[in-house]
PDB file of C-alpha atoms in Angstrom:
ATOM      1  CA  UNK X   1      20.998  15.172  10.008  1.00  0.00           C
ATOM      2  CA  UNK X   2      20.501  17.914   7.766  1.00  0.00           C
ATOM      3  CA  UNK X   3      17.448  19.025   5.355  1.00  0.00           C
ATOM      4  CA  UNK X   4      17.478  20.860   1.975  1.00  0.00           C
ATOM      5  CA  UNK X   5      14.530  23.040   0.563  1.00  0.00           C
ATOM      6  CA  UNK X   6      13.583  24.176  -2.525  1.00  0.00           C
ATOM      7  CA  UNK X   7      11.445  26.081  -4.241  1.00  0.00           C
ATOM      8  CA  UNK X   8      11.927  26.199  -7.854  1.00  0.00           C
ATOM      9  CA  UNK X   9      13.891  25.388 -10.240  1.00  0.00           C
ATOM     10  CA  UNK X  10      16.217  26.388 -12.573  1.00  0.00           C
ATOM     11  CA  UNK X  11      19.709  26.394 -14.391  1.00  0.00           C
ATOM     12  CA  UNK X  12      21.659  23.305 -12.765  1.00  0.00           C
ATOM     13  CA  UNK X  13      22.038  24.340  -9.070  1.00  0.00           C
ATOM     14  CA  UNK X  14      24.774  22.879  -7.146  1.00  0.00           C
ATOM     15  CA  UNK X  15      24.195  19.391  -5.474  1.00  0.00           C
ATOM     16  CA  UNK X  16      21.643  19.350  -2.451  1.00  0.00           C
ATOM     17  CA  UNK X  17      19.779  16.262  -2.949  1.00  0.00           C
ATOM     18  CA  UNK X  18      20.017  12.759  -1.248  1.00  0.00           C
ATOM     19  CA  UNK X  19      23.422  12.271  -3.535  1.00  0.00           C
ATOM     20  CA  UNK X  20      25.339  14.959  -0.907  1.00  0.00           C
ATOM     21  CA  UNK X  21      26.234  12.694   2.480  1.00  0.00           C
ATOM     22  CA  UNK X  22      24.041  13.647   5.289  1.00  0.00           C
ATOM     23  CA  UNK X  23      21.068  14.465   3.844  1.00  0.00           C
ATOM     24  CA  UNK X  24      18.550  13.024   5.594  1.00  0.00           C
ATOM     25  CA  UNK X  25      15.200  14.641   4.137  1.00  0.00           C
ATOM     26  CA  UNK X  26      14.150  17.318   1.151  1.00  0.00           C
ATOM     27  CA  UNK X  27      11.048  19.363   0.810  1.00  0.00           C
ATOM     28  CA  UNK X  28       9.504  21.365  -1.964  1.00  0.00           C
ATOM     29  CA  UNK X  29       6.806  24.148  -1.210  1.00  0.00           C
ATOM     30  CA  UNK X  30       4.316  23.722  -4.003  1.00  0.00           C
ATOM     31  CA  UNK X  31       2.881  26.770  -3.207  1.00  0.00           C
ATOM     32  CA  UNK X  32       5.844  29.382  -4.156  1.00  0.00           C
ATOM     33  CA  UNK X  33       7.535  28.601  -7.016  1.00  0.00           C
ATOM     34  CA  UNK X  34       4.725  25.741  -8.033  1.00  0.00           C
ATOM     35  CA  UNK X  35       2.254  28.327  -8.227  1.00  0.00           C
ATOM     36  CA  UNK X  36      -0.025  25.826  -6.273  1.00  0.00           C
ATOM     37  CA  UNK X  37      -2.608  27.436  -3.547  1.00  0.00           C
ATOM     38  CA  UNK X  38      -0.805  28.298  -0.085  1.00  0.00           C
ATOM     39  CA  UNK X  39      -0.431  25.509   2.437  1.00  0.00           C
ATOM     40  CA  UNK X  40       1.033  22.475   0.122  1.00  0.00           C
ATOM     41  CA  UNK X  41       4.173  20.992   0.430  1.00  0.00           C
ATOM     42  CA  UNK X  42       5.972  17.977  -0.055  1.00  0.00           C
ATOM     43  CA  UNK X  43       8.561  16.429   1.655  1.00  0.00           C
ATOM     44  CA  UNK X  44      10.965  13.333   0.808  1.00  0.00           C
ATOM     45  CA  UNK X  45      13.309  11.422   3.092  1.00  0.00           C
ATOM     46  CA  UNK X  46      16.004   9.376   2.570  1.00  0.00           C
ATOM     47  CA  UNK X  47      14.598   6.361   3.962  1.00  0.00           C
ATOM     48  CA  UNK X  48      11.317   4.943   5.632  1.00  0.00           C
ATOM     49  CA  UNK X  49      12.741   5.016   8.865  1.00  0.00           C
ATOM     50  CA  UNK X  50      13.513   8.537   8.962  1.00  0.00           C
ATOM     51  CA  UNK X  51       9.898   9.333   7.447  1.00  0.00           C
ATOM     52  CA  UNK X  52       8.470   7.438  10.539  1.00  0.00           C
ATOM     53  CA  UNK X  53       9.466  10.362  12.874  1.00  0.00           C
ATOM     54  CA  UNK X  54       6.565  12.520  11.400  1.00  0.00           C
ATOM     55  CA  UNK X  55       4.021  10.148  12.330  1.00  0.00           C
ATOM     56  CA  UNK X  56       1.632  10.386  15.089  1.00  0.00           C
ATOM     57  CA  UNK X  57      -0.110   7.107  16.597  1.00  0.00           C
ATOM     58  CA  UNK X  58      -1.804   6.839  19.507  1.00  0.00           C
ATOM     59  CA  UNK X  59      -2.793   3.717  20.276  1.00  0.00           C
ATOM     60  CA  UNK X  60      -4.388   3.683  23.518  1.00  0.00           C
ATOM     61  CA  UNK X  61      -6.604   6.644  22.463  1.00  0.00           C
ATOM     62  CA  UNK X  62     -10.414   5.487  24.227  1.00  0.00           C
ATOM     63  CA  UNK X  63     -11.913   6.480  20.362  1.00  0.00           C
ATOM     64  CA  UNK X  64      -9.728   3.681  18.545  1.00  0.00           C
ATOM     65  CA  UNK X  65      -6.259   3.368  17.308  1.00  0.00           C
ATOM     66  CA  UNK X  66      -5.533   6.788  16.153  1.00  0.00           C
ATOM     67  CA  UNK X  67      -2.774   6.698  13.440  1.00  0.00           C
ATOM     68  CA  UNK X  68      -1.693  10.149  11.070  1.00  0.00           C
ATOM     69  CA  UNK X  69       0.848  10.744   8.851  1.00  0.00           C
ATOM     70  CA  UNK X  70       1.516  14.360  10.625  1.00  0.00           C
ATOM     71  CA  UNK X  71       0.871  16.139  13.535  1.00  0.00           C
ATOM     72  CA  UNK X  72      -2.076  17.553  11.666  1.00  0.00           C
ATOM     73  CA  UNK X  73      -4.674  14.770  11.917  1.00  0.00           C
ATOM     74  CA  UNK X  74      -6.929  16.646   8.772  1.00  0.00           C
ATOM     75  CA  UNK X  75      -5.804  17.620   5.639  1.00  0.00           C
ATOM     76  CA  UNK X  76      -8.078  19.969   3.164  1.00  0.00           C
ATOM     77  CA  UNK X  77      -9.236  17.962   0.185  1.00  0.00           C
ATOM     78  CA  UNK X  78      -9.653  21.112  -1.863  1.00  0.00           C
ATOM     79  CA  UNK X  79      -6.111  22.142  -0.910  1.00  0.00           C
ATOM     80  CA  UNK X  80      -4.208  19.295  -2.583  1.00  0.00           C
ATOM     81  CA  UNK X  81      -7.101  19.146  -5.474  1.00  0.00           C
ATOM     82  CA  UNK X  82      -5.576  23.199  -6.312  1.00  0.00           C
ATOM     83  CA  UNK X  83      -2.596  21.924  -6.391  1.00  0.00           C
ATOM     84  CA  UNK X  84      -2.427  18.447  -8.566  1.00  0.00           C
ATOM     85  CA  UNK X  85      -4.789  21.025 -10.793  1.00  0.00           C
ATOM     86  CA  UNK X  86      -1.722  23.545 -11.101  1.00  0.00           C
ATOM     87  CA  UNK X  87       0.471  21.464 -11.750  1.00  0.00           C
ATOM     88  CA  UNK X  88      -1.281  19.410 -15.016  1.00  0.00           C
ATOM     89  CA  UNK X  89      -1.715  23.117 -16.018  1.00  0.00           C
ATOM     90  CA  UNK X  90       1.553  23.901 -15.730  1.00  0.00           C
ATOM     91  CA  UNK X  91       3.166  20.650 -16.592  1.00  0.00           C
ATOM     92  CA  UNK X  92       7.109  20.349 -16.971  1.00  0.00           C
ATOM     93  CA  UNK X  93       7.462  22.605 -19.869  1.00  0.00           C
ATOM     94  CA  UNK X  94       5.911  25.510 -18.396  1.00  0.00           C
ATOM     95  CA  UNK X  95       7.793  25.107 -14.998  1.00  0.00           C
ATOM     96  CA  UNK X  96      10.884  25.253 -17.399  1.00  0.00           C
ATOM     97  CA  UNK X  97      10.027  27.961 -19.462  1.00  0.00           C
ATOM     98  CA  UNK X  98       9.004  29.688 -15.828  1.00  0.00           C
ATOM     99  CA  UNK X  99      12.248  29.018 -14.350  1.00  0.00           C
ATOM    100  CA  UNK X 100      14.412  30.412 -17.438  1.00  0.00           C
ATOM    101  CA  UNK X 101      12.505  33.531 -17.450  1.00  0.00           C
ATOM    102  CA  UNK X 102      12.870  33.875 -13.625  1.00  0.00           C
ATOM    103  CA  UNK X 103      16.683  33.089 -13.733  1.00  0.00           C
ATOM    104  CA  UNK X 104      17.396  35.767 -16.926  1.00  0.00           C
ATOM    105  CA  UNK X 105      16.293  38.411 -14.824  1.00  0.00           C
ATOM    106  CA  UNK X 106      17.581  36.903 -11.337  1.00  0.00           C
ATOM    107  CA  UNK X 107      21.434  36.614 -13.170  1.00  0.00           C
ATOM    108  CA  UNK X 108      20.441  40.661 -14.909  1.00  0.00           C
ATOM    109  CA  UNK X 109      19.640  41.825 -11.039  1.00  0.00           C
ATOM    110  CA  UNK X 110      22.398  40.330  -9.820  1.00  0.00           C
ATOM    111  CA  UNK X 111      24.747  41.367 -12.456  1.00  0.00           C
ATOM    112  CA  UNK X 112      23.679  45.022 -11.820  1.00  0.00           C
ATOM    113  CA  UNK X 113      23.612  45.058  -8.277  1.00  0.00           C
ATOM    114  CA  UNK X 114      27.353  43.863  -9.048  1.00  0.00           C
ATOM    115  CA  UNK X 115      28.009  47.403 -10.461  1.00  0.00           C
ATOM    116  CA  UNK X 116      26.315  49.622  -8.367  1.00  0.00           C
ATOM    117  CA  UNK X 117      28.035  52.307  -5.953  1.00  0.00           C
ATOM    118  CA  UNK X 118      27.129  51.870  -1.863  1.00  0.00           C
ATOM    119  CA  UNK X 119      25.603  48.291  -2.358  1.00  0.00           C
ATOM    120  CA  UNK X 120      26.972  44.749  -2.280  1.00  0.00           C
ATOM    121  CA  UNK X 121      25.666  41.648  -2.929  1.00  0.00           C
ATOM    122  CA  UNK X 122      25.230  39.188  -0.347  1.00  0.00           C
ATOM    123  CA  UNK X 123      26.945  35.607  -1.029  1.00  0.00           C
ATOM    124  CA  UNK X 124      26.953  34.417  -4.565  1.00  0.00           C
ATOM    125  CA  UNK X 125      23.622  33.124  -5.215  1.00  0.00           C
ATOM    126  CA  UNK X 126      22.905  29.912  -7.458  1.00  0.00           C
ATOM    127  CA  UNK X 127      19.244  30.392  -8.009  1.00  0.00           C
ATOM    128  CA  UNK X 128      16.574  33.290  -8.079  1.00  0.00           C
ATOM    129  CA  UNK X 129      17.011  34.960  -4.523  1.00  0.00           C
ATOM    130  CA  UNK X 130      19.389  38.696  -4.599  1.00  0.00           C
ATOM    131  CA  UNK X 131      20.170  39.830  -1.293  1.00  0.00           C
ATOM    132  CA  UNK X 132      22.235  43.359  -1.249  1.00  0.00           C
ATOM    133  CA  UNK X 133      23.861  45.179   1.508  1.00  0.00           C
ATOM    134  CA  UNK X 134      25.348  48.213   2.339  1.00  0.00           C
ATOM    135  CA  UNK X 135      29.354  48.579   0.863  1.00  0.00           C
ATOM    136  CA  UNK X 136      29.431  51.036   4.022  1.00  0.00           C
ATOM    137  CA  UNK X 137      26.860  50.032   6.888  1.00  0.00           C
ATOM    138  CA  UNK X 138      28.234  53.544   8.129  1.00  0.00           C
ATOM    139  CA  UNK X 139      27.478  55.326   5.692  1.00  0.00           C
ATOM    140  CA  UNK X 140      24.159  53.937   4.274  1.00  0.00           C
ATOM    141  CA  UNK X 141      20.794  52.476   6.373  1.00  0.00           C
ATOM    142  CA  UNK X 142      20.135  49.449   3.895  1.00  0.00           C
ATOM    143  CA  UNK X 143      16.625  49.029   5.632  1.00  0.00           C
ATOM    144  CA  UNK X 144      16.006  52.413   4.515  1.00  0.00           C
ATOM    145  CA  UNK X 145      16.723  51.654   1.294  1.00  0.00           C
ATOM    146  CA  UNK X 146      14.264  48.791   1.824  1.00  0.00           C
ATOM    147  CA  UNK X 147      11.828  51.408   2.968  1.00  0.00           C
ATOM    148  CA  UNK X 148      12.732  53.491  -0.241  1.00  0.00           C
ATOM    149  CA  UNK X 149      11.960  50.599  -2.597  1.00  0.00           C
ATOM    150  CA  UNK X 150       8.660  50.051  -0.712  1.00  0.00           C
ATOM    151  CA  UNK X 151       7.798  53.472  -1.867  1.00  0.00           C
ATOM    152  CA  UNK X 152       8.307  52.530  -4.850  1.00  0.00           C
ATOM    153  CA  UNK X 153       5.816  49.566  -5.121  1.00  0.00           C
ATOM    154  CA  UNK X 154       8.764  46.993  -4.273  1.00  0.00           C
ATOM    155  CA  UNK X 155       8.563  44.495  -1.650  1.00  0.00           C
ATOM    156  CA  UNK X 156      11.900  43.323  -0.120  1.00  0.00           C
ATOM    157  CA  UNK X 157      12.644  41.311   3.203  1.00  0.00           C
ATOM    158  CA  UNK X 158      14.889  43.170   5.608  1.00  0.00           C
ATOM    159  CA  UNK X 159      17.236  40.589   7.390  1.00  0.00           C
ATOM    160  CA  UNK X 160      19.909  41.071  10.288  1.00  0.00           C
ATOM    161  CA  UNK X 161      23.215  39.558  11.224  1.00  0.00           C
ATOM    162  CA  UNK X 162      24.437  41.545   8.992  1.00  0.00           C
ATOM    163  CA  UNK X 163      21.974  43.724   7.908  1.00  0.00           C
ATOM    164  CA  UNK X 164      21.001  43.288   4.826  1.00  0.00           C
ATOM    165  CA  UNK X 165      17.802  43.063   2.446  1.00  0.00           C
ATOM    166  CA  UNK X 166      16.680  40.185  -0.481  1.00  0.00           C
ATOM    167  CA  UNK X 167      14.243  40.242  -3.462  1.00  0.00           C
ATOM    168  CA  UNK X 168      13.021  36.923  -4.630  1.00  0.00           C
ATOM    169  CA  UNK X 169      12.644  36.847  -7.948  1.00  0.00           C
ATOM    170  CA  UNK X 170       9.385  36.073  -9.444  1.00  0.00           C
ATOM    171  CA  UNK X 171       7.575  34.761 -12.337  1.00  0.00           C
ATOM    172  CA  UNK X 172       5.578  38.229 -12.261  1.00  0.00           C
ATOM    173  CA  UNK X 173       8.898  39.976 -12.177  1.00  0.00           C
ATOM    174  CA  UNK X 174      10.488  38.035 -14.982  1.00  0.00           C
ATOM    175  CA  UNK X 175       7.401  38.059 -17.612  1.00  0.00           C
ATOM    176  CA  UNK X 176       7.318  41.908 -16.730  1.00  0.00           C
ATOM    177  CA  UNK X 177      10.933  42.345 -17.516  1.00  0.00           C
ATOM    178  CA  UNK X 178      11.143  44.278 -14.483  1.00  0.00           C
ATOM    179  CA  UNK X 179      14.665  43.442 -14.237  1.00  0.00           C
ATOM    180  CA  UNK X 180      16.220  47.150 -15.411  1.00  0.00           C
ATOM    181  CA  UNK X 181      12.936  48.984 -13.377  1.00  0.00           C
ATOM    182  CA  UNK X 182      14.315  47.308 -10.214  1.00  0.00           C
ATOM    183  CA  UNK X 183      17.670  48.056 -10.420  1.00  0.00           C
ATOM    184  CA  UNK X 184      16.817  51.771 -11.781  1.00  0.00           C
ATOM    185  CA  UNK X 185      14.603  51.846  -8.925  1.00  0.00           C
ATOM    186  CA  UNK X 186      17.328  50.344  -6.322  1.00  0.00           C
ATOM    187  CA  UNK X 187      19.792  53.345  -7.570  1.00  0.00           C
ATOM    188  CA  UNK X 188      17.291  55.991  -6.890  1.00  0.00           C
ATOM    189  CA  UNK X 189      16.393  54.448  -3.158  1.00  0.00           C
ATOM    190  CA  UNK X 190      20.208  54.529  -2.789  1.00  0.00           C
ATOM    191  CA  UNK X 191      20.332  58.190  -3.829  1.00  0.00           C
ATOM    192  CA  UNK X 192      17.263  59.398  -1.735  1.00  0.00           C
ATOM    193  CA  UNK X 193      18.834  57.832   1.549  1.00  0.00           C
ATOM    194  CA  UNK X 194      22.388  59.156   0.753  1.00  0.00           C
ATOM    195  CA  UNK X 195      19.991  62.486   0.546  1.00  0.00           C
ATOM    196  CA  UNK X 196      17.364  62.229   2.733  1.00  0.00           C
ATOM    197  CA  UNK X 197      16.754  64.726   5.570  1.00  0.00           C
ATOM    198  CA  UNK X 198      17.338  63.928   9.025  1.00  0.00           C
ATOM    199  CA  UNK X 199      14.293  61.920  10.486  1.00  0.00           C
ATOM    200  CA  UNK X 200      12.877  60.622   6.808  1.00  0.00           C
ATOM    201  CA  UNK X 201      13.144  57.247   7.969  1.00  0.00           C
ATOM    202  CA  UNK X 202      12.526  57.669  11.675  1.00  0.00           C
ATOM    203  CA  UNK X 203       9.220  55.782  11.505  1.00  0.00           C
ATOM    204  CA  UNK X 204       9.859  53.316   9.099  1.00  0.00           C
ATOM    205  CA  UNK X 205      10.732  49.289   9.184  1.00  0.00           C
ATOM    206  CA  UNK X 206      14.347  50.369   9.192  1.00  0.00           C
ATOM    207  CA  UNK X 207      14.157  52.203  11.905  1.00  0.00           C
ATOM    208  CA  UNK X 208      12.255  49.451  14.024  1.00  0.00           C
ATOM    209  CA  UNK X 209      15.082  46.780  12.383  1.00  0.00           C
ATOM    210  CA  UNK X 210      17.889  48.959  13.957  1.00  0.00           C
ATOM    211  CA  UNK X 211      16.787  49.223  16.805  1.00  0.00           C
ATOM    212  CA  UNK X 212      15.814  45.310  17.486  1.00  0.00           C
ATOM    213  CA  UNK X 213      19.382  44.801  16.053  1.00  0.00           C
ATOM    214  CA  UNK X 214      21.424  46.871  18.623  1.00  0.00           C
ATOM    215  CA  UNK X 215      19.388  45.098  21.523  1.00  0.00           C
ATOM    216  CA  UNK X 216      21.753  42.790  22.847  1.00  0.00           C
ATOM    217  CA  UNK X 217      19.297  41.043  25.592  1.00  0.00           C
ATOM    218  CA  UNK X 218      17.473  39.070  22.165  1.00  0.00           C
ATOM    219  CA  UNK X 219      15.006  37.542  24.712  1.00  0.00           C
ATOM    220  CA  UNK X 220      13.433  41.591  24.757  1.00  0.00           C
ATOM    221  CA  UNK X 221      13.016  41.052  20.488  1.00  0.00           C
ATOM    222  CA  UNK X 222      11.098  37.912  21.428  1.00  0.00           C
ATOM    223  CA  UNK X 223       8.574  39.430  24.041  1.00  0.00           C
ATOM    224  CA  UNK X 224       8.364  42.463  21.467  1.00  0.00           C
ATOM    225  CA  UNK X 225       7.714  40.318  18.823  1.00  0.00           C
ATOM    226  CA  UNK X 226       5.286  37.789  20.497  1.00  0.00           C
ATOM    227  CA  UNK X 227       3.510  41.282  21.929  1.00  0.00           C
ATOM    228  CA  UNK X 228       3.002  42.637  18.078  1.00  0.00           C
ATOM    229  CA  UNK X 229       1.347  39.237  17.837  1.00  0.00           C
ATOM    230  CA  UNK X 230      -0.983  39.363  20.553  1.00  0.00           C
ATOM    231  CA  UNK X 231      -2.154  42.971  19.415  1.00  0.00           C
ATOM    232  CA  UNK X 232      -2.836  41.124  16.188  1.00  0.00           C
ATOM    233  CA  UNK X 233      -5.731  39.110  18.101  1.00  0.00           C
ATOM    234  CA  UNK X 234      -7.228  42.278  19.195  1.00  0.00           C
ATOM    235  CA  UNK X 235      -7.456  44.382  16.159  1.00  0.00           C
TER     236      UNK X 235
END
């Protein structure tokens, strides 16, 4: 089976939905591109059967026959309350109006990243994500670019395999027209790498990106990463 995810909306994106063979289930996170509180989601399948394999009975339990629609056996009230409120806020002509706005400057990012010297886009992307790597991985740390455009106030996700960074466009962004301050801002990052002194970056996320990425034993990443998570319970 397969599962498609979305969340937001749009110019016509190519088909994903139950119409594409295989398809068994869709979901739509409410709280990104819904602007609903964090934690809500919905999720379709294809048919009843397949929507039985997220149920949990148990009905031997001592306490009753215990029967929940997910693993998680409570729900917060408030949570989907937020939510329904959002969205007869919202309502369909201001999720419209909010995905226009977000894919003008999504398609102006794009287009620009396009143009620029030592970057590449990633893929050719249908909706609001940009991802942008390095034309020479050789020649130019992308995740210190990241880093630069942190300095900057900009908050990309560094990705591996290849290495790589993406913005997701946002309604902030778009009603900000931040469109032309990111990409001026993506040109100077480029420029202070291409520049930078030996050992700017050493401490940064690029630096800690690299070297998880030229591990080759990936089971070391994991106990690194689950360790940075334990440390997290003692802070």
């Amino acid at each position: 089976s397969s599962h498609g995810g979305g969340g937001g909306g749009g110019s016509p994106p190519p088909p994903f939905d139950f119409r594409v063979k295989g398809v068994t289930s869709m979901s739509c996170d409410t709280h990104k591109y819904g602007f609903a509180p964090k934690g809500s989601s919905v999720i379709m399948y294809r048919n009843k059967n397949i929507r039985h394999h997220q149920y949990f009975v148990a009905s031997d339990w001592p306490g009753g026959i215990y029967a929940t629609p997910a693993l998680a056996g409570s729900r917060p009230g408030a949570l989907i309350a937020g939510t329904w409120a959002v969205m007869m806020h919202m309502g369909k002509s201001g999720y419209l109006h909010s995905a226009k706005e977000i894919m003008r400057t999504a398609t102006l990012i794009t287009s620009g990243v396009k143009k620029m010297d030592g970057v590449k886009l990633m893929g050719s992307p249908d909706a609001f994500v940009v991802c942008v790597g390095a034309e020479n991985p050789e020649t130019l740390n992308i995740f210190n670019v990241g880093d630069a455009m942190s300095e900057r106030g900009w908050r990309l996700s560094l990705l591996q395999f290849p290495p790589c960074m993406h913005f997701c466009t946002t309604y902030l962004a778009a009603s900000q027209d931040a469109g032309p301050r990111f990409l001026a801002d993506l040109k100077a990052s480029i420029h202070t790498v291409q520049t930078a002194p030996k050992g700017r970056f050493k401490d940064s996320k690029g630096a800690i990106y690299g070297m998880a990425a030229s591990i080759p034993d990936r089971s070391m990443v994991d106990s690194m990463a689950l360790t940075y998570i334990d440390a997290q319970y003692y802070a």
